[in-house]
Structures are given as structure tokens and as C-alpha cells.
CSV table of C-alpha atoms in Angstrom, one decimal:
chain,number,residue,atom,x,y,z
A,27,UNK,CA,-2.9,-33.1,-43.5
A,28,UNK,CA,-2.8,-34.4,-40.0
A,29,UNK,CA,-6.9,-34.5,-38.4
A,30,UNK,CA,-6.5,-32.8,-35.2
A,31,UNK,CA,-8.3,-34.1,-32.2
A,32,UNK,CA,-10.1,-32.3,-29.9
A,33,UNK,CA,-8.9,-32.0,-26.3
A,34,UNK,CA,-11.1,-33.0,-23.7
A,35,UNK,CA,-11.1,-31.5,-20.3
A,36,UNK,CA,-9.5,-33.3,-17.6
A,37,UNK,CA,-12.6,-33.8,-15.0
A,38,UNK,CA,-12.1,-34.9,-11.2
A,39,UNK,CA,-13.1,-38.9,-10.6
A,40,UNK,CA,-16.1,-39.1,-7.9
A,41,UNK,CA,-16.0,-41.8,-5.2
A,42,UNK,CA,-18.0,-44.7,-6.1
A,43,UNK,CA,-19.9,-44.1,-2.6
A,44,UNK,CA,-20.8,-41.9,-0.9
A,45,UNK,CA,-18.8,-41.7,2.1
A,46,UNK,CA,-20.3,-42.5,5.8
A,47,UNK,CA,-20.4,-39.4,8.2
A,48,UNK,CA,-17.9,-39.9,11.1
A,49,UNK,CA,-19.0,-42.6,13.9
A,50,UNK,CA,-20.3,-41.8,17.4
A,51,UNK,CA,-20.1,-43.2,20.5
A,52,UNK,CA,-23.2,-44.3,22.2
A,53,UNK,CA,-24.4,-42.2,24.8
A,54,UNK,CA,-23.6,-43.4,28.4
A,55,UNK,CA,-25.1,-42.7,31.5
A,56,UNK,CA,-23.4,-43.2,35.2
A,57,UNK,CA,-25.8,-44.5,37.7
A,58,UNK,CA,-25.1,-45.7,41.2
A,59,UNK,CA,-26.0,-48.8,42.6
A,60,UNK,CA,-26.9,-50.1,46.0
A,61,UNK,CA,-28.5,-53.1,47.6
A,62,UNK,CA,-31.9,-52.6,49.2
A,63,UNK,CA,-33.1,-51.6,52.2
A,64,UNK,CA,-35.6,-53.0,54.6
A,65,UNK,CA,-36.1,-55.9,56.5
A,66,UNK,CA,-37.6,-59.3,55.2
A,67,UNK,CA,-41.2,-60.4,55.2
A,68,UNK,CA,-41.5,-63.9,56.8
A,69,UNK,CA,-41.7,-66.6,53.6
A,70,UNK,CA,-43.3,-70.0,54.3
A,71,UNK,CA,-41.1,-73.1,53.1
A,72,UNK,CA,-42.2,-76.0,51.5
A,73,UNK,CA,-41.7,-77.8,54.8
A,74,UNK,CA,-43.6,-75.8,56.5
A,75,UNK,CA,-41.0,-73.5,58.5
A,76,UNK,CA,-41.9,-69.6,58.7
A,77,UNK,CA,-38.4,-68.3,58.0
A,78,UNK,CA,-37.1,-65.0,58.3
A,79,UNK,CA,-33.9,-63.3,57.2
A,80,UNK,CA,-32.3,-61.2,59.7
A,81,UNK,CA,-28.8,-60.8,57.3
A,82,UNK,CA,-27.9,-62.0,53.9
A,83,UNK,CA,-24.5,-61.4,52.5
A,84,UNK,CA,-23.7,-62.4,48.9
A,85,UNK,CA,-19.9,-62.0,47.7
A,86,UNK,CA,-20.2,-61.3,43.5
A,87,UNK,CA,-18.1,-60.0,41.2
A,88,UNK,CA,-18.3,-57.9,37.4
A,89,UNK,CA,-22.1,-57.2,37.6
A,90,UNK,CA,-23.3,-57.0,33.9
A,91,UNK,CA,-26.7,-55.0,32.4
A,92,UNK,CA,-27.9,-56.7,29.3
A,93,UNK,CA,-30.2,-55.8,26.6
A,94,UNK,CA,-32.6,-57.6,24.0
A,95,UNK,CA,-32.0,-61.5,25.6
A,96,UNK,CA,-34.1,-64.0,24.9
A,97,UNK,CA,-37.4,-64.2,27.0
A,98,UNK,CA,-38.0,-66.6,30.0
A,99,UNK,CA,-41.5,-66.5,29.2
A,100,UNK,CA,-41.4,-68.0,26.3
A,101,UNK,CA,-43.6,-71.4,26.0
A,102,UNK,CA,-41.2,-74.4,26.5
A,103,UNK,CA,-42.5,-78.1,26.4
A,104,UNK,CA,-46.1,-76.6,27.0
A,105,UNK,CA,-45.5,-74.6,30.3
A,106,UNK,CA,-44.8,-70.8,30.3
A,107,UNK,CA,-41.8,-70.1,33.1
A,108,UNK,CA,-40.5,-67.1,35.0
A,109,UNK,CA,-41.9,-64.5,33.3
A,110,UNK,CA,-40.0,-61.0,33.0
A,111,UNK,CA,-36.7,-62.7,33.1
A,112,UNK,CA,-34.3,-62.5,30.5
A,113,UNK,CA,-30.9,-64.1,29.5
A,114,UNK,CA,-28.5,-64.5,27.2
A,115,UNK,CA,-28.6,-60.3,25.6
A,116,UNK,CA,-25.7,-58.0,24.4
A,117,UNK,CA,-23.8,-56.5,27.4
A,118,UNK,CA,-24.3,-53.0,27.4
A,119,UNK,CA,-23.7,-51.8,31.0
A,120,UNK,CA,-21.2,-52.7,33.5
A,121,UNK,CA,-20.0,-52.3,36.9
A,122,UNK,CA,-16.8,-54.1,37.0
A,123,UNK,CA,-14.7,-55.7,40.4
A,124,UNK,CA,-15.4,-57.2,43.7
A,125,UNK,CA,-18.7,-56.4,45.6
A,126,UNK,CA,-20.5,-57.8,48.8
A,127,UNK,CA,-23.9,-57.6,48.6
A,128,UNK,CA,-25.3,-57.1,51.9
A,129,UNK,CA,-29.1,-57.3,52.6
A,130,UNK,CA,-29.0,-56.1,56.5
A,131,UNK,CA,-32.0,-54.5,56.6
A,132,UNK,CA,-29.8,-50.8,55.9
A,133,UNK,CA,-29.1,-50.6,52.5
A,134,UNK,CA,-25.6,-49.9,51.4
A,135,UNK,CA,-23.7,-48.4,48.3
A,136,UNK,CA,-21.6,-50.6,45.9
A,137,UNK,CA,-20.1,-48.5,43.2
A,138,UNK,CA,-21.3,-46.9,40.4
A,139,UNK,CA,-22.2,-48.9,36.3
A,140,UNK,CA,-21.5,-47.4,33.5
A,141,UNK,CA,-24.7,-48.2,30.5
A,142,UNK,CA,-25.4,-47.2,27.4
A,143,UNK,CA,-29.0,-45.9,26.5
A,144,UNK,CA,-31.2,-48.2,26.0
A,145,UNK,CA,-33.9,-50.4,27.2
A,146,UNK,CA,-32.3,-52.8,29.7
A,147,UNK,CA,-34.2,-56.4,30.5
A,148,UNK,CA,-31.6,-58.8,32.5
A,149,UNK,CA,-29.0,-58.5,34.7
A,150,UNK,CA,-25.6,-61.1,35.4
A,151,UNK,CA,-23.0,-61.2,37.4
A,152,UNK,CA,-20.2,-63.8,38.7
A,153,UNK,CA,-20.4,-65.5,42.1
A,154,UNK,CA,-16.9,-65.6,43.8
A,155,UNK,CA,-15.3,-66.6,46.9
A,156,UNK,CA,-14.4,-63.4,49.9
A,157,UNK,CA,-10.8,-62.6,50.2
A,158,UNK,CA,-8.7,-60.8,53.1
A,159,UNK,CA,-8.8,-58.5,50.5
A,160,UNK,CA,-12.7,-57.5,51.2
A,161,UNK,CA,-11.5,-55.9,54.4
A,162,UNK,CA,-13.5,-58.7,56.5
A,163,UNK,CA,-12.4,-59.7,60.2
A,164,UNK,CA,-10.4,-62.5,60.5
A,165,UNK,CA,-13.3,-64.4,62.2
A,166,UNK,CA,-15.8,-63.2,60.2
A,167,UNK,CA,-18.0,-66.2,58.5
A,168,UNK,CA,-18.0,-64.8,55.2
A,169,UNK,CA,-14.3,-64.8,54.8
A,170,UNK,CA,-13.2,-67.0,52.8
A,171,UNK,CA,-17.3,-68.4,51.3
A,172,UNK,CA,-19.5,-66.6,49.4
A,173,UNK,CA,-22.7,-66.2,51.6
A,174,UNK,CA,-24.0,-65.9,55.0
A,175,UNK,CA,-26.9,-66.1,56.0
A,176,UNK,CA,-28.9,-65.3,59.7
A,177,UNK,CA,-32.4,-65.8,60.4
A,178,UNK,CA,-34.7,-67.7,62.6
A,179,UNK,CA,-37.1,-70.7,61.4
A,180,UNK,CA,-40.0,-70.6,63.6
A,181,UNK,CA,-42.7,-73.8,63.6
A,182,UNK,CA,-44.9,-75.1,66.1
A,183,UNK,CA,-44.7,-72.2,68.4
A,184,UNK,CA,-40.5,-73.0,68.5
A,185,UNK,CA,-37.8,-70.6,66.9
A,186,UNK,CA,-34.8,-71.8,65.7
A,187,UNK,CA,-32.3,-69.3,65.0
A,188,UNK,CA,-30.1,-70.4,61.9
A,189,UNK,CA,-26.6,-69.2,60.5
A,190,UNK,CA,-25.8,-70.5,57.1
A,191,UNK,CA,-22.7,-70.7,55.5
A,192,UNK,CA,-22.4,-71.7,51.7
A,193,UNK,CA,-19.5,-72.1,48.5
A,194,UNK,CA,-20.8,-71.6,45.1
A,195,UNK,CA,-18.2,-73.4,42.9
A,196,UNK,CA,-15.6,-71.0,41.0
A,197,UNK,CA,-16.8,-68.9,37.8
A,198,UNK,CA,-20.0,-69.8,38.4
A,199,UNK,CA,-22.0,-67.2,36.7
A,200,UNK,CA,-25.4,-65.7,37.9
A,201,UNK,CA,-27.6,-65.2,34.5
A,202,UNK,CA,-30.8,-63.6,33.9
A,203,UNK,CA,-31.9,-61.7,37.4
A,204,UNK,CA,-34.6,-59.0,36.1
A,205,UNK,CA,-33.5,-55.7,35.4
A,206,UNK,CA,-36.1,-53.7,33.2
A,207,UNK,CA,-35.6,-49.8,32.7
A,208,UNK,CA,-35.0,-47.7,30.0
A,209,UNK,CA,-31.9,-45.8,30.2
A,210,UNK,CA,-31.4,-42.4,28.9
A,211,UNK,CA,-29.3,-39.9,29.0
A,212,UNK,CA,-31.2,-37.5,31.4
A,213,UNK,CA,-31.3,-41.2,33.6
A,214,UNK,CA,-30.0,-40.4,37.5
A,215,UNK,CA,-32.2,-43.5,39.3
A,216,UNK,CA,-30.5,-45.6,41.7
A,217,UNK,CA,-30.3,-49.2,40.5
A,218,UNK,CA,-31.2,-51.6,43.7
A,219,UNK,CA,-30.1,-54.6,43.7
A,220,UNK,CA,-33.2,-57.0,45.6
A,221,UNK,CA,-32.7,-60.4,47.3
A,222,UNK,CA,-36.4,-62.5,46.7
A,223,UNK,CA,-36.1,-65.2,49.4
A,224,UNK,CA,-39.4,-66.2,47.3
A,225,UNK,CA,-39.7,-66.5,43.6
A,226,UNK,CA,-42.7,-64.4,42.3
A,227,UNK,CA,-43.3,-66.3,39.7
A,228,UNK,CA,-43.3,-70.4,40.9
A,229,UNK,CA,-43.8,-69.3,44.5
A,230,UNK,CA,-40.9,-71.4,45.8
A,231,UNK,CA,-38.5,-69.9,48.5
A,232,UNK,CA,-35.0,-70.1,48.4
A,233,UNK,CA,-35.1,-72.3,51.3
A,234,UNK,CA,-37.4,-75.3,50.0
A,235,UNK,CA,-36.0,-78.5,50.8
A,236,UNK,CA,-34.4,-77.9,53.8
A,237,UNK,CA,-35.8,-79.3,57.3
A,238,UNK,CA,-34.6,-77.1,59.8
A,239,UNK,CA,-36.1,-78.8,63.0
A,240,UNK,CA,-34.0,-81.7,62.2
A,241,UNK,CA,-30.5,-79.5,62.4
A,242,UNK,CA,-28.3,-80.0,65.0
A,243,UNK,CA,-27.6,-77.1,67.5
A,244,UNK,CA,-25.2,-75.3,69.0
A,245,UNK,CA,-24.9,-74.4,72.8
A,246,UNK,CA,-25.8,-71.5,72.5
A,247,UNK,CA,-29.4,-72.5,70.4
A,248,UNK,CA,-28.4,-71.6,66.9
A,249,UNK,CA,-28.1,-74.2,64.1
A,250,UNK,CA,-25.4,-74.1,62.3
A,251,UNK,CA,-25.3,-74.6,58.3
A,252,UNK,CA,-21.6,-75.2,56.7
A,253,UNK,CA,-20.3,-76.0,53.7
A,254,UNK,CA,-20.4,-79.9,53.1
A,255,UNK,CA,-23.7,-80.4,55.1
A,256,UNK,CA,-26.8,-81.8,53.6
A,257,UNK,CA,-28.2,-78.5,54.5
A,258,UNK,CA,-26.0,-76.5,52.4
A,259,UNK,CA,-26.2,-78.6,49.5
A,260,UNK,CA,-29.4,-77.9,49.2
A,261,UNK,CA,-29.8,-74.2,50.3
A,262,UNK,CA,-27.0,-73.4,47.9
A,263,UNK,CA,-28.3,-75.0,44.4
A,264,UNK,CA,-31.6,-72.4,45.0
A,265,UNK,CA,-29.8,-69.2,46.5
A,266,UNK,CA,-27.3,-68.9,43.7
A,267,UNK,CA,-30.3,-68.8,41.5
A,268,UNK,CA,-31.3,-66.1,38.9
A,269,UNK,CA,-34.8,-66.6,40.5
A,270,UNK,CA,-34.2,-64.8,43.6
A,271,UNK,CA,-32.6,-61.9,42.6
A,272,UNK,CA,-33.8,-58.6,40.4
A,273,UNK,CA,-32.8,-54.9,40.5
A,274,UNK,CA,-35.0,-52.3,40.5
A,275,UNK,CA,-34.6,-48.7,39.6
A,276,UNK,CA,-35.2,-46.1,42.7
A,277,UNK,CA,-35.7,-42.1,41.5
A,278,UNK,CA,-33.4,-40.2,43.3
């Protein structure tokens, strides 16, 4: 006679893992940004001049809000440099386009970033050259360059007014200006975006190097800085700096 097996119950096969839970978005946060307000303190230049800014503007574009980059601070051949700067992190915040950043002692709105929470320690963004497309006059100085500057140099009891025009090559990315906040998502600060015609932490100005009682004046008494000059060589290689540059966060 024929053994007769038993039949076994058919059971369901579990999942080797256990499945992850949906993904979520990171949190964002909208914050607006500005450039500051206020006029200049007076900075001393390695040559001696007391300079003053009356107007900076700064065309940029794509500004970029980083996280975790790797410290400025840290020790390298024996000497500890610009502390609280930071380069190289992940990209978590944004404010894409064009922008002119323009220091005239007024403050002004550029746009709104877009960040994700988190604790924020650098800031980039791209220098670029002004099109007819920024909406400037068709003599204005800017148009067509990517800073201008106005002030007045005063040494030996003589002022020299000044009006600087510089090119910063193509592409040529500003990395590293400090930015340090934590970002939540109850966050509503204004994020300020701060020329430092003198670098808190070496003390140099943005104008070391240039001699501004040898320049060449005008008729009308105001020396006159263009691209190609000596002058602008130099002024440019230090203004387009991460040094002179941070952005703070203002409660609103």
C-alpha cells in the first residue's frame, strides 16, 4: 500500500529586508537676501593712504550656501590663516542668476535663496561681466566690467578722489566668503551680503599695493583706474578675493 504524505501548508515568503519607509525631502527654508547698509569706515593702506569708499558695485552671478567645507584655519606649513572661512562643502542653498551687488551706503534687495536646514559655514558665488541686460545706462562705468569703485584717498592733508574700474577674467569663481548660521525651518533672517575693504583676520585692505598719489588725474581732480593699468592689476587680484567678503544673518 501506497505511504501517504502529509500535506504541508502553503505559507507566504517574507522579504529578506525589511523595507525602508518612503523618503523625504529635506526641509527648505526661503530667506531673502540683501547687501548691506551703511557707509565705510576709513581703512589705512599699506602705503599709507586713508581711503574711503563712497560706492562699490560688484556684478556676480549663482550665489551658493555651503555646508561642512573644510576649515581655513587649519594649520598649514606652521601658520594658522583666515580663521572662520570655509571652502570647498556640499551646496545646500542657492540663489541662482545675475545680481549687482551694490554697497552705496543704502542697502538694497537682491532676490531671495532657497537652503536646506542646516548649519551653513561658507558662501560662493561666480564673478561675471554686466550686460545691457542689467538695465544699466549706456554710459554707465559698470556696463560692460564687473566693478566700480568711488572713493577718495586722502594723505598728507591732500584728497584724491578715485574711480576704479576692474575685469575679473570669465568663470572666475569666488570661494569660501564666511557665512555661518544655522538654518531652520522657523528661519526668516535676512542674509547680508558685507564688502570688508579690510581683512579681519591678516589686517590687509583690499587696496594694498596701490600708490594712489602717483595716479594720473583727470580735469576735473579724480584719478581714474581702468582696466589694463598697473593700478587695476593690482586692485583686482585682492578685490575679487574671498577675504573681503562675508554674509551675515540680520533678524527681521
Amino acid at each position: 500500500m501506497r505511504a501517504v504524505l502529509p500535506v504541508l501548508p502553503v505559507l507566504p515568503l517574507w522579504p529578506l529586508a525589511v523595507a525602508c519607509g518612503a523618503s523625504e525631502e529635506a526641509a527648505t527654508v526661503t530667506l531673502p537676501v540683501a547687501t548691506a547698509a551703511g557707509a565705510f569706515e576709513p581703512v589705512t593702506t599699506d602705503l599709507g593712504h586713508v581711503l574711503t569708499i563712497t560706492r562699490l558695485r560688484a556684478a556676480i552671478a549663482d550665489l551658493e550656501l555651503t555646508i561642512e567645507g573644510e576649515m581655513h584655519d587649519a594649520v598649514a606649513g606652521g601658520a594658522i590663516f583666515h580663521p572662520g572661512h570655509s571652502a570647498g562643502g556640499d551646496v545646500t542653498g542657492e540663489m541662482p542668476g545675475d545680481f549687482i551687488l551694490d554697497w552705496d551706503g543704502q542697502g538694497a534687495p537682491l532676490g531671495e535663496a532657497t537652503l536646506i536646514v542646516g548649519d551653513y559655514q561658507g558662501a560662493n558665488w561666480t564673478w561675471r561681466t554686466t550686460t545691457e541686460a542689467d538695465g544699466l545706462a549706456a554710459d554707465d562705468p559698470l556696463l560692460g566690467h564687473t566693478f566700480h569703485v568711488e572713493g577718495v584717498a586722502a594723505q598728507g592733508g591732500v584728497d584724491r578722489p578715485f574711480d576704479a574700474v576692474l575685469d575679473i577674467e570669465a568663470a572666475t569663481q569666488l570661494v569660501g566668503a564666511v557665512f555661518e548660521l544655522t538654518v531652520t525651518e522657523t528661519s526668516t533672517d535676512t542674509l547680508v551680503i558685507e564688502l570688508l575693504p579690510t581683512d579681519p583676520s591678516e589686517g590687509d585692505t583690499a587696496f594694498d599695493g596701490v600708490d594712489f598719489a602717483a595716479l594720473p588725474v583727470d580735469d576735473d581732480g579724480v584719478a581714474r583706474i581702468r582696466p589694463g593699468d598697473t593700478a587695476a592689476n593690482v586692485l583686482r587680484r585682492a578685490i575679487q578675493t574671498h577675504d573681503h567678503y562675508a554674509i551675515e544673518s540680520q533678524e527681521n
